[in-house]
Short mmCIF file of C-alpha atoms in Angstrom, two decimals:
data_model
loop_
_atom_site.label_atom_id
_atom_site.label_comp_id
_atom_site.label_asym_id
_atom_site.label_seq_id
_atom_site.Cartn_x
_atom_site.Cartn_y
_atom_site.Cartn_z
CA MET T 1 4.59 107.13 60.07
CA ARG T 2 1.03 106.76 61.29
CA ARG T 3 -1.49 108.95 63.05
CA GLU T 4 -3.19 107.22 65.97
CA LYS T 5 -5.93 108.12 68.40
CA SER T 6 -5.29 107.86 72.11
CA THR T 7 -7.18 108.77 75.27
CA PRO T 8 -5.98 111.98 76.90
CA ARG T 9 -4.68 111.54 80.43
CA ALA T 10 -7.05 112.52 83.21
CA GLY T 11 -6.14 116.04 84.32
CA TRP T 12 -3.84 116.61 81.34
CA GLU T 13 -4.33 120.37 81.47
CA GLN T 14 -3.07 120.62 85.04
CA LYS T 15 -0.18 118.31 84.20
CA ILE T 16 1.08 120.28 81.23
CA GLU T 17 0.67 123.61 83.01
CA ALA T 18 2.78 122.31 85.89
CA GLN T 19 5.40 121.11 83.41
CA GLY T 20 5.86 124.47 81.70
CA LEU T 21 3.16 124.74 79.04
CA ALA T 22 1.58 127.81 80.63
CA TYR T 23 0.58 129.21 77.27
CA HIS T 24 -1.43 126.36 75.78
CA ARG T 25 -4.57 128.53 75.90
CA THR T 26 -3.13 131.98 75.27
CA SER T 27 -0.87 131.24 72.31
CA HIS T 28 -3.82 129.96 70.31
CA PRO T 29 -6.61 132.04 68.73
CA GLU T 30 -9.64 131.90 71.02
CA HIS T 31 -12.20 130.77 68.46
CA LEU T 32 -10.53 127.41 67.90
CA THR T 33 -12.20 124.40 69.44
CA ARG T 34 -9.11 122.25 69.22
CA PRO T 35 -6.60 122.73 72.06
CA TYR T 36 -3.04 123.77 71.23
CA TRP T 37 -1.68 120.67 72.97
CA ASP T 38 -3.71 117.75 71.63
CA GLU T 39 -2.91 114.37 73.12
CA SER T 40 -6.06 112.74 71.77
CA VAL T 41 -3.92 111.90 68.76
CA HIS T 42 -0.24 111.19 68.22
CA TYR T 43 2.10 110.01 65.51
CA THR T 44 4.03 106.78 65.52
CA PHE T 45 7.28 106.18 63.69
CA THR T 46 9.43 103.14 63.18
CA MET T 47 13.03 103.35 64.32
CA ASP T 48 14.17 103.08 60.71
CA GLU T 49 12.11 106.12 59.78
CA VAL T 50 13.54 108.13 62.66
CA LEU T 51 17.12 107.13 61.88
CA ALA T 52 16.64 108.13 58.25
CA ILE T 53 15.23 111.56 59.15
CA GLU T 54 17.95 112.05 61.72
CA ALA T 55 20.65 111.39 59.13
CA ASP T 56 18.92 113.69 56.64
CA VAL T 57 18.65 116.51 59.17
CA GLU T 58 22.29 116.31 60.10
CA THR T 59 23.18 116.38 56.42
CA LEU T 60 20.99 119.44 55.94
CA HIS T 61 22.65 121.15 58.88
CA GLN T 62 26.09 120.55 57.40
CA MET T 63 24.89 121.90 54.06
CA CYS T 64 23.58 124.98 55.86
CA LEU T 65 26.96 125.57 57.49
CA GLU T 66 28.58 125.34 54.07
CA ALA T 67 26.03 127.83 52.80
CA VAL T 68 27.05 130.27 55.56
CA GLU T 69 30.68 129.89 54.52
CA HIS T 70 29.67 130.50 50.90
CA VAL T 71 27.65 133.63 51.68
CA ILE T 72 30.44 135.09 53.79
CA THR T 73 33.17 134.24 51.30
CA THR T 74 31.24 135.73 48.41
CA GLY T 75 29.78 138.64 50.40
CA ARG T 76 26.20 137.97 49.31
CA TYR T 77 24.70 139.89 52.23
CA GLN T 78 22.44 141.93 50.01
CA ASP T 79 20.56 138.78 49.01
CA PHE T 80 19.74 138.32 52.68
CA GLY T 81 18.73 141.92 53.31
CA VAL T 82 21.54 142.23 55.86
CA PRO T 83 22.55 145.88 56.40
CA PRO T 84 26.14 146.48 55.17
CA TRP T 85 27.31 147.73 58.57
CA VAL T 86 26.25 144.43 60.17
CA ALA T 87 28.08 142.18 57.70
CA PRO T 88 31.61 142.50 59.19
CA SER T 89 30.28 141.34 62.56
CA ILE T 90 28.66 138.28 60.99
CA GLU T 91 31.91 137.41 59.29
CA ALA T 92 33.96 137.94 62.46
CA SER T 93 31.52 135.84 64.48
CA TRP T 94 31.68 133.04 61.92
CA ARG T 95 35.48 133.14 61.70
CA ARG T 96 35.68 133.04 65.51
CA ARG T 97 33.34 130.04 65.42
CA ASP T 98 31.14 131.66 68.06
CA PRO T 99 29.37 128.75 69.74
CA HIS T 100 25.81 127.97 68.74
CA LEU T 101 23.29 126.02 70.74
CA PHE T 102 20.16 125.04 68.85
CA GLY T 103 17.73 125.36 65.97
CA ARG T 104 14.68 123.71 64.45
CA PHE T 105 14.26 122.50 60.89
CA ASP T 106 10.72 122.45 59.57
CA LEU T 107 10.32 119.45 57.31
CA ARG T 108 7.77 118.06 54.95
CA TYR T 109 7.66 114.32 55.47
CA ASP T 110 4.98 111.79 54.56
CA GLY T 111 6.56 108.51 55.56
CA THR T 112 7.38 107.48 52.01
CA GLY T 113 9.92 109.84 50.45
CA PRO T 114 12.88 111.74 51.87
CA ALA T 115 12.22 114.60 54.28
CA LYS T 116 12.13 117.97 52.49
CA MET T 117 13.47 121.06 54.19
CA LEU T 118 10.87 123.85 54.38
CA GLU T 119 12.95 126.24 56.47
CA TYR T 120 15.45 126.47 59.31
CA ASN T 121 14.44 128.35 62.46
CA ALA T 122 17.99 128.66 63.64
CA ASP T 123 17.82 131.89 65.66
CA THR T 124 14.71 131.98 67.85
CA PRO T 125 12.99 128.60 67.55
CA THR T 126 9.90 127.98 69.66
CA SER T 127 7.76 124.94 70.55
CA LEU T 128 10.76 123.95 72.64
CA VAL T 129 8.90 123.34 75.91
CA GLU T 130 6.24 121.15 74.31
CA THR T 131 8.86 119.15 72.42
CA SER T 132 11.46 118.70 75.12
CA ILE T 133 9.31 118.36 78.24
CA ILE T 134 5.59 117.97 77.63
CA GLN T 135 5.63 115.20 75.06
CA TRP T 136 8.40 113.43 76.96
CA TYR T 137 6.24 113.19 80.09
CA TRP T 138 3.26 112.20 77.95
CA LYS T 139 5.26 109.32 76.52
CA GLU T 140 6.50 108.28 79.97
CA ASP T 141 2.92 108.33 81.32
CA VAL T 142 1.10 106.69 78.44
CA TYR T 143 3.63 104.55 76.56
CA PRO T 144 6.45 103.96 79.08
CA ASP T 145 7.84 101.01 77.14
CA ASP T 146 8.18 102.90 73.86
CA ASP T 147 10.88 105.30 72.78
CA GLN T 148 10.64 108.86 71.47
CA TRP T 149 12.96 110.88 69.26
CA ASN T 150 13.69 113.42 71.91
CA SER T 151 16.98 113.78 73.73
CA LEU T 152 16.54 117.55 73.54
CA HIS T 153 16.70 118.13 77.28
CA GLU T 154 19.89 116.16 77.83
CA ARG T 155 21.51 117.61 74.75
CA LEU T 156 20.69 121.19 75.74
CA VAL T 157 22.28 120.68 79.16
CA GLU T 158 25.33 119.23 77.43
CA GLY T 159 25.33 122.06 74.89
CA TRP T 160 25.36 124.66 77.64
CA ARG T 161 28.47 123.06 79.09
CA HIS T 162 30.20 123.69 75.79
CA VAL T 163 28.95 127.28 75.64
CA ALA T 164 30.19 127.81 79.20
CA ALA T 165 33.65 126.64 78.22
CA ARG T 166 33.84 129.36 75.56
CA ALA T 167 31.94 132.20 77.22
CA PRO T 168 33.27 134.93 79.51
CA SER T 169 32.92 134.19 83.22
CA GLY T 170 29.93 135.50 85.11
CA PRO T 171 26.20 134.89 84.85
CA VAL T 172 24.27 134.31 81.65
CA HIS T 173 21.47 136.81 81.07
CA PHE T 174 18.33 135.30 79.56
CA THR T 175 16.27 137.81 77.65
CA TRP T 176 12.92 137.86 75.87
CA THR T 177 10.44 140.51 74.87
CA ASN T 178 7.67 141.26 77.34
CA GLU T 179 5.53 142.43 74.44
CA ASP T 180 4.51 138.79 74.10
CA GLU T 181 1.44 138.39 76.30
CA SER T 182 0.84 134.70 75.69
CA GLY T 183 3.59 133.62 78.10
CA GLU T 184 5.17 131.47 75.39
CA GLU T 185 8.36 133.43 75.18
CA VAL T 186 8.90 133.87 78.89
CA MET T 187 8.39 130.12 79.40
CA THR T 188 10.72 129.23 76.54
CA ILE T 189 13.48 131.46 77.84
CA ALA T 190 12.88 130.23 81.40
CA TYR T 191 13.29 126.68 80.17
CA LEU T 192 16.55 127.58 78.46
CA GLN T 193 17.69 129.13 81.74
CA GLU T 194 16.71 125.94 83.52
CA THR T 195 18.79 123.77 81.18
CA ALA T 196 21.73 126.14 81.57
CA GLY T 197 21.31 125.93 85.33
CA GLN T 198 21.49 122.16 85.14
CA ALA T 199 24.78 122.60 83.31
CA GLY T 200 26.05 124.66 86.24
CA LEU T 201 25.59 128.12 84.76
CA ASP T 202 24.19 130.98 86.81
CA GLY T 203 21.30 132.63 85.02
CA LEU T 204 19.54 135.97 85.34
CA ALA T 205 16.30 136.84 83.57
CA ILE T 206 15.77 140.27 82.04
CA ALA T 207 13.22 141.51 79.54
CA VAL T 208 14.89 142.87 76.42
CA GLU T 209 13.08 146.16 77.08
CA ASP T 210 14.87 146.46 80.44
CA ILE T 211 18.40 146.09 79.08
CA GLY T 212 20.46 149.22 79.53
CA TRP T 213 23.44 150.66 77.70
CA HIS T 214 26.09 152.07 79.99
CA TYR T 215 27.78 155.02 78.36
CA GLY T 216 30.78 154.96 80.67
CA LEU T 217 31.60 151.32 80.12
CA ASN T 218 30.20 150.99 76.59
CA ARG T 219 28.59 147.76 77.70
CA PHE T 220 25.08 146.47 78.18
CA VAL T 221 23.95 146.31 81.80
CA ASP T 222 21.02 144.72 83.61
CA LEU T 223 18.70 146.44 86.08
CA ASP T 224 21.34 146.17 88.81
CA GLU T 225 23.88 147.69 86.43
CA ARG T 226 25.71 144.40 86.23
CA VAL T 227 27.62 144.12 82.94
CA MET T 228 26.03 141.60 80.56
CA SER T 229 28.71 139.42 79.00
CA THR T 230 26.83 136.31 77.93
CA VAL T 231 23.29 136.74 76.68
CA CYS T 232 20.83 134.07 75.63
CA LYS T 233 18.07 135.78 73.69
CA LEU T 234 14.69 134.83 72.32
CA TYR T 235 14.73 137.94 70.19
CA PRO T 236 15.57 137.84 66.50
CA TRP T 237 18.90 139.23 65.38
CA GLU T 238 17.32 141.25 62.58
CA TRP T 239 15.24 143.08 65.18
CA ALA T 240 18.14 143.56 67.59
CA VAL T 241 20.29 145.23 64.94
CA ALA T 242 17.37 147.34 63.66
CA ASP T 243 16.54 148.61 67.16
CA LEU T 244 17.81 151.81 68.70
CA PHE T 245 20.55 149.72 70.37
CA GLY T 246 21.54 148.06 67.12
CA LYS T 247 24.78 149.99 66.76
CA ASN T 248 25.59 149.30 70.40
CA VAL T 249 25.11 145.58 69.80
CA ILE T 250 27.67 145.68 67.03
CA ASP T 251 30.09 147.81 69.08
CA ALA T 252 29.94 145.47 72.07
CA LEU T 253 29.97 142.23 70.09
CA PRO T 254 33.67 141.38 70.47
CA THR T 255 33.33 141.50 74.26
CA MET T 256 30.20 139.36 74.44
CA THR T 257 28.88 135.86 73.79
CA TRP T 258 25.40 135.73 72.32
CA VAL T 259 23.31 132.58 72.11
CA GLU T 260 22.50 132.23 69.29
CA PRO T 261 25.53 133.95 67.67
CA ILE T 262 25.05 136.66 65.06
CA TRP T 263 26.23 134.42 62.20
CA LYS T 264 22.93 132.59 62.57
CA MET T 265 21.32 135.57 60.82
CA LEU T 266 22.27 133.77 57.63
CA LEU T 267 20.44 130.56 58.57
CA SER T 268 17.22 131.99 59.95
CA ASN T 269 16.72 133.93 56.72
CA LYS T 270 14.79 132.26 53.91
CA ALA T 271 17.25 133.45 51.27
CA LEU T 272 19.14 130.43 52.61
CA LEU T 273 16.69 128.19 50.74
CA ALA T 274 17.68 129.61 47.38
CA VAL T 275 21.38 129.52 48.21
CA LEU T 276 21.13 125.87 49.23
CA TRP T 277 19.41 125.01 45.95
CA GLU T 278 22.19 126.78 44.07
CA LEU T 279 24.89 124.94 45.97
CA TYR T 280 23.16 121.55 46.04
CA PRO T 281 20.81 121.44 43.05
CA ASN T 282 18.39 118.51 43.06
CA HIS T 283 19.45 117.38 46.49
CA PRO T 284 16.75 114.95 47.70
CA ASN T 285 16.18 116.84 50.96
CA LEU T 286 15.71 120.23 49.29
CA LEU T 287 12.91 121.84 47.33
CA PRO T 288 13.78 124.06 44.36
CA ALA T 289 13.96 127.67 45.55
CA TYR T 290 14.81 130.98 43.92
CA LEU T 291 15.42 134.52 45.08
CA ARG T 292 13.27 137.44 43.91
CA THR T 293 11.54 135.41 41.17
CA PRO T 294 9.73 132.10 40.90
CA GLY T 295 12.08 131.21 38.04
CA PRO T 296 10.87 128.02 36.31
CA LEU T 297 8.41 127.11 39.09
CA LEU T 298 4.77 126.68 38.12
CA SER T 299 3.59 125.93 41.65
CA TYR T 300 5.35 127.80 44.38
CA ILE T 301 5.08 129.34 47.79
CA GLN T 302 6.30 132.89 48.17
CA LYS T 303 7.94 133.38 51.58
CA PRO T 304 9.23 136.64 53.04
CA LEU T 305 12.96 136.46 53.81
CA LEU T 306 12.24 137.39 57.40
CA GLY T 307 8.78 136.19 58.39
CA ARG T 308 7.31 134.36 61.36
CA GLU T 309 4.53 131.92 62.15
CA GLY T 310 3.49 131.45 58.54
CA ALA T 311 2.60 135.12 58.02
CA SER T 312 2.86 136.99 54.69
CA MET T 313 3.02 133.84 52.59
CA GLN T 314 1.38 133.17 49.26
CA ILE T 315 0.81 129.86 47.52
CA VAL T 316 0.49 130.08 43.76
CA THR T 317 -0.52 127.06 41.66
CA PRO T 318 -2.04 126.73 38.20
CA SER T 319 -5.38 126.08 39.91
CA GLY T 320 -5.36 129.16 42.13
CA THR T 321 -3.67 131.17 44.84
CA GLN T 322 -3.90 131.33 48.61
CA ALA T 323 -2.30 133.84 50.93
CA THR T 324 -1.84 134.51 54.63
CA HIS T 325 -1.95 137.93 56.19
CA GLY T 326 1.11 139.65 57.49
CA GLN T 327 3.37 142.62 57.20
CA TYR T 328 6.63 140.87 56.47
CA GLY T 329 8.42 141.05 53.16
CA ALA T 330 10.18 144.42 53.18
CA GLU T 331 13.53 142.63 52.68
CA GLY T 332 12.21 140.62 49.75
CA PHE T 333 10.88 137.13 49.07
CA VAL T 334 12.05 133.68 48.22
CA TYR T 335 10.07 131.35 45.95
CA GLN T 336 10.06 127.71 46.89
CA GLU T 337 8.44 124.91 44.92
CA PHE T 338 5.07 124.17 46.46
CA TRP T 339 4.61 120.71 47.86
CA PRO T 340 1.42 120.43 49.88
CA LEU T 341 1.93 119.04 53.36
CA PRO T 342 0.74 115.44 53.49
CA GLU T 343 -2.70 114.75 54.88
CA PHE T 344 -3.43 112.40 57.77
CA ASP T 345 -7.12 112.23 58.80
CA GLY T 346 -7.69 115.71 57.40
CA GLN T 347 -4.74 117.19 59.29
CA ARG T 348 -1.44 118.27 57.80
CA PRO T 349 1.62 117.71 59.98
CA VAL T 350 4.88 119.60 59.74
CA LEU T 351 7.86 117.97 61.40
CA GLY T 352 10.05 120.17 63.58
CA ALA T 353 13.41 118.45 63.79
CA TRP T 354 15.67 119.93 66.45
CA MET T 355 19.39 120.41 66.28
CA VAL T 356 21.51 120.97 69.36
CA GLU T 357 24.96 122.14 68.35
CA ASP T 358 25.70 120.01 65.30
CA GLU T 359 23.60 116.97 66.12
CA ALA T 360 19.94 116.15 65.66
CA ALA T 361 18.20 115.97 69.02
CA GLY T 362 14.48 115.41 68.65
CA LEU T 363 11.16 115.92 66.97
CA GLY T 364 8.05 118.02 67.58
CA ILE T 365 4.99 117.89 65.34
CA ARG T 366 2.46 120.61 64.65
CA GLU T 367 -0.71 120.05 62.67
CA THR T 368 -3.02 122.32 60.73
CA THR T 369 -5.96 121.72 58.45
CA GLY T 370 -4.62 124.35 56.06
CA LEU T 371 -1.58 124.22 53.82
CA ILE T 372 0.42 126.76 55.82
CA THR T 373 1.44 126.01 59.39
CA ASP T 374 0.55 129.15 61.33
CA ASP T 375 -0.58 130.10 64.82
CA THR T 376 -3.72 127.97 64.49
CA SER T 377 -1.63 124.81 64.53
CA SER T 378 -1.86 122.24 67.31
CA PHE T 379 1.07 120.37 68.78
CA VAL T 380 0.74 116.59 68.90
CA PRO T 381 3.15 114.14 70.55
CA HIS T 382 4.85 111.17 68.94
CA ARG T 383 6.46 107.88 69.86
CA ILE T 384 8.69 105.31 68.25
CA VAL T 385 7.00 101.93 68.07
CA THR T 386 9.04 98.85 68.79
CA THR T 387 8.05 96.29 66.22
CA MET C 1 8.52 110.33 46.52
CA GLY C 2 5.30 111.38 48.15
CA THR C 3 2.66 113.44 46.42
CA GLY C 4 4.93 116.17 45.17
CA PRO C 5 6.23 116.79 41.67
CA THR C 6 8.37 114.16 40.05
CA GLU C 7 12.11 114.51 40.55
CA ARG C 8 14.04 115.34 37.43
CA GLU C 9 16.63 112.85 36.27
CA ILE C 10 19.67 114.96 37.02
CA PRO C 11 22.58 113.61 39.04
CA ILE C 12 22.31 114.86 42.58
CA SER C 13 25.03 116.85 44.22
CA ARG C 14 26.99 116.03 47.33
CA PRO C 15 26.58 115.50 50.19
CA VAL C 16 23.99 112.78 50.01
CA PRO C 17 22.22 111.51 53.09
CA THR C 18 23.97 108.58 54.62
CA VAL C 19 22.75 105.85 56.88
CA SER C 20 22.99 106.77 60.54
CA ARG C 21 26.58 106.91 61.68
CA LYS C 22 25.51 106.47 65.26
CA PRO C 23 25.50 103.32 67.36
CA PRO C 24 22.58 100.98 66.65
CA GLY C 25 20.11 100.07 69.35
CA ARG C 26 20.53 103.33 71.24
CA ARG C 27 17.74 105.03 73.11
CA MET C 28 16.43 108.12 71.28
CA SER C 29 14.92 109.95 74.24
CA SER C 30 16.27 111.64 77.33
CA THR C 31 16.56 109.23 80.24
CA LYS C 32 15.43 111.92 82.64
CA VAL C 33 13.86 115.35 82.21
CA ARG C 34 14.27 117.27 85.43
CA ILE C 35 12.23 120.44 85.75
CA GLY C 36 12.48 122.84 88.64
CA MET C 37 11.75 126.54 88.70
CA ILE C 38 9.83 126.60 85.45
CA SER C 39 7.06 124.56 87.03
CA ALA C 40 6.18 127.28 89.54
CA LEU C 41 6.62 129.99 86.92
CA SER C 42 4.39 128.11 84.51
CA LEU C 43 1.54 127.82 87.00
CA THR C 44 1.81 131.54 87.70
CA VAL C 45 1.82 132.47 84.02
CA ALA C 46 -1.04 130.07 83.26
CA ALA C 47 -3.14 131.60 86.05
CA CYS C 48 -2.55 135.10 84.72
CA GLY C 49 -4.29 134.48 81.42
CA SER C 50 -3.86 136.79 78.51
CA ASN C 51 -6.33 139.58 79.06
CA ASP C 52 -5.17 141.10 82.35
CA ASP C 53 -4.62 144.80 82.38
CA VAL C 54 -1.15 145.79 83.37
CA THR C 55 -0.89 148.48 85.96
CA ALA C 56 1.84 151.06 85.71
CA TYR C 57 3.35 152.24 88.97
CA CYS C 58 5.59 155.21 89.36
CA VAL C 59 8.58 154.09 91.40
CA ASP C 60 11.67 155.60 92.91
CA GLN C 61 14.82 153.96 91.63
CA ASN C 62 16.61 154.83 94.85
CA SER C 63 14.15 152.71 96.79
CA TYR C 64 15.33 149.51 95.11
CA GLN C 65 16.05 146.76 97.60
CA ALA C 66 17.90 143.49 97.35
CA ASP C 67 14.59 141.60 97.33
CA GLY C 68 13.84 143.18 93.95
CA SER C 69 11.19 145.63 95.12
CA TYR C 70 10.70 149.36 94.59
CA GLN C 71 8.81 151.98 96.59
CA VAL C 72 5.72 153.23 94.76
CA ILE C 73 5.47 157.01 94.71
CA ASP C 74 3.05 159.59 93.38
CA ASP C 75 2.41 159.31 89.66
CA ASP C 76 3.22 162.99 89.26
CA TYR C 77 6.90 162.16 89.57
CA CYS C 78 6.70 160.08 86.41
CA ASP C 79 4.04 161.94 84.50
CA ASP C 80 5.38 164.11 81.72
CA ASP C 81 2.36 166.39 81.73
CA ASN C 82 2.22 167.26 85.39
CA TYR C 83 5.73 167.01 86.68
CA HIS C 84 8.21 169.63 85.67
CA GLY C 85 11.33 168.61 87.52
CA SER C 86 14.10 166.20 86.74
CA HIS C 87 12.98 162.69 85.93
CA GLY C 88 16.19 161.26 87.29
CA GLY C 89 15.52 158.27 89.48
CA TYR C 90 11.80 157.94 88.87
CA PHE C 91 10.28 155.65 86.31
CA TRP C 92 7.20 153.71 85.35
CA TYR C 93 7.18 150.12 86.47
CA TYR C 94 4.66 147.86 84.81
CA GLY C 95 2.81 144.89 86.29
CA GLY C 96 4.27 143.15 89.30
CA SER C 97 2.67 142.44 92.63
CA HIS C 98 2.08 144.68 95.62
CA ARG C 99 3.30 144.17 99.15
CA GLY C 100 2.34 147.19 101.20
CA SER C 101 3.59 150.22 99.31
CA ARG C 102 6.34 148.27 97.60
CA ILE C 103 6.09 146.59 94.21
CA TYR C 104 7.79 143.35 93.18
CA LYS C 105 8.57 141.54 89.96
CA GLY C 106 7.35 144.14 87.52
CA THR C 107 9.18 145.41 84.51
CA THR C 108 10.39 148.70 83.19
CA VAL C 109 9.52 149.43 79.59
CA LYS C 110 9.78 152.49 77.45
CA PRO C 111 9.72 155.30 76.93
CA LYS C 112 12.22 155.00 74.14
CA ASN C 113 15.25 157.22 74.54
CA ALA C 114 14.54 157.73 78.23
CA HIS C 115 17.62 158.59 80.20
CA ILE C 116 17.75 157.41 83.75
CA THR C 117 20.46 158.78 85.96
CA THR C 118 21.46 156.22 88.51
CA THR C 119 22.81 156.45 92.01
CA SER C 120 26.33 156.01 90.73
CA GLY C 121 25.90 159.14 88.68
CA LYS C 122 26.63 157.44 85.37
CA THR C 123 24.18 157.40 82.54
CA VAL C 124 22.38 154.27 81.57
CA GLN C 125 19.95 154.33 78.71
CA ARG C 126 17.14 151.79 78.65
CA GLY C 127 14.35 150.95 76.25
CA GLY C 128 16.60 150.64 73.20
CA PHE C 129 15.37 147.13 72.49
CA GLY C 130 11.84 145.99 71.94
CA SER C 131 8.46 147.30 70.87
CA ARG C 132 7.45 144.44 68.65
CA SER C 133 5.19 141.47 69.20
CA SER C 134 5.83 137.75 68.80
CA SER C 135 9.43 136.92 68.05
CA GLY C 136 9.46 133.15 67.95
CA GLY C 137 9.33 131.15 64.78
#
């Protein structure tokens, strides 16, 4: 794993905007001089490194599925802050094996030791467009003879075929919140709709705010009052069930297919980290993690069970503390051993390893100068060098 | 083992990472990434920027046409303070683009708990999801 400099393509901004990265300016705080998409640098990996991370990620995913089974079997919903009235639906969804499409592991990796799982964004992962499309075209333009760990596009199309085989007939509704003004969420959901379209599925876009509940049918309907049977959402489950329509979601669940399914509430929750450490203590791809208390940890990062974009975190070490702002944490915190992200030329990369269904499908890298990867991070491409 | 703390000498649990069980010499990237409609959408979104004000239009639900447009009507029909009749069929429509007196590609949002009676006479409640900011992770 190396960090290399490279010359940005002429007209790169126009290129990436035409390829779907509409939000490269808006999703980034305005005072930053570094662009969100930064192709003046990239990372290189050997094939052996990529194959090792790929195997680790698939192992982690299997461990996560076993953790879901454990939580459901033992009824540990309280540890996850899941409301009791939601739990039966999670269990039913898991027992039905409701199909799942994708997720993104965040990993700490420095090229020398095993990848360490930081968290699993298994419900509403973003940086999908930049990973699947933008860096792929960058690699094709700049290093056409090299490879890249990135079959995300093909795997998503394939994954949609499997969802289609299980889902009710009719169109898939793609929904996001129009509260997001950066354009990131609308582009991410539009890209998901595009991949579903390439798998032969009819898609309809609707903002989550526009979704209606039909009292006669007891079903969700779109703006044309068409019943919504299959919904792909970029809207977290914990918000959906906490909303005014939360009870309706639960009522209608047996008649619907949601992508991602509701059982993913147990993976996108950081209580998972502590459960994994209980089930697989000292596993080389895990960091020690505990619920509610730091336990024996001297250096740790306190993470809210349900937080986003690095908000509401606190790093505590014998030499001092550091915190990020945020209003998450009402459901509680998990304490994970603190391992600083490795440093490459003053930047700290976090590896986003993508899963599609149950297989690893690609890599996207975000960098920050700080120890917590937040909304100031920049996305940098990567390639696999053939040596 | 990187720069992190030293691993304790305790036997590790299953399952341990294995070597790749996939065929050697395979290509790791997509052979083709076809993009269609998101390209046009992306250019539109990119051109919009982040600081545009969103205009709210009062529209008549009954004016909805197959092309996705609504007829814009007087704001009084939608305004809680000034209009004292039934709100059935009239609602605020945010953003979108004008063509004559019709509005395209906007969005309905809020108010929470609003009841909109539709042409079919059944009750559909909207606005029961939402009202938060960034949802991605």
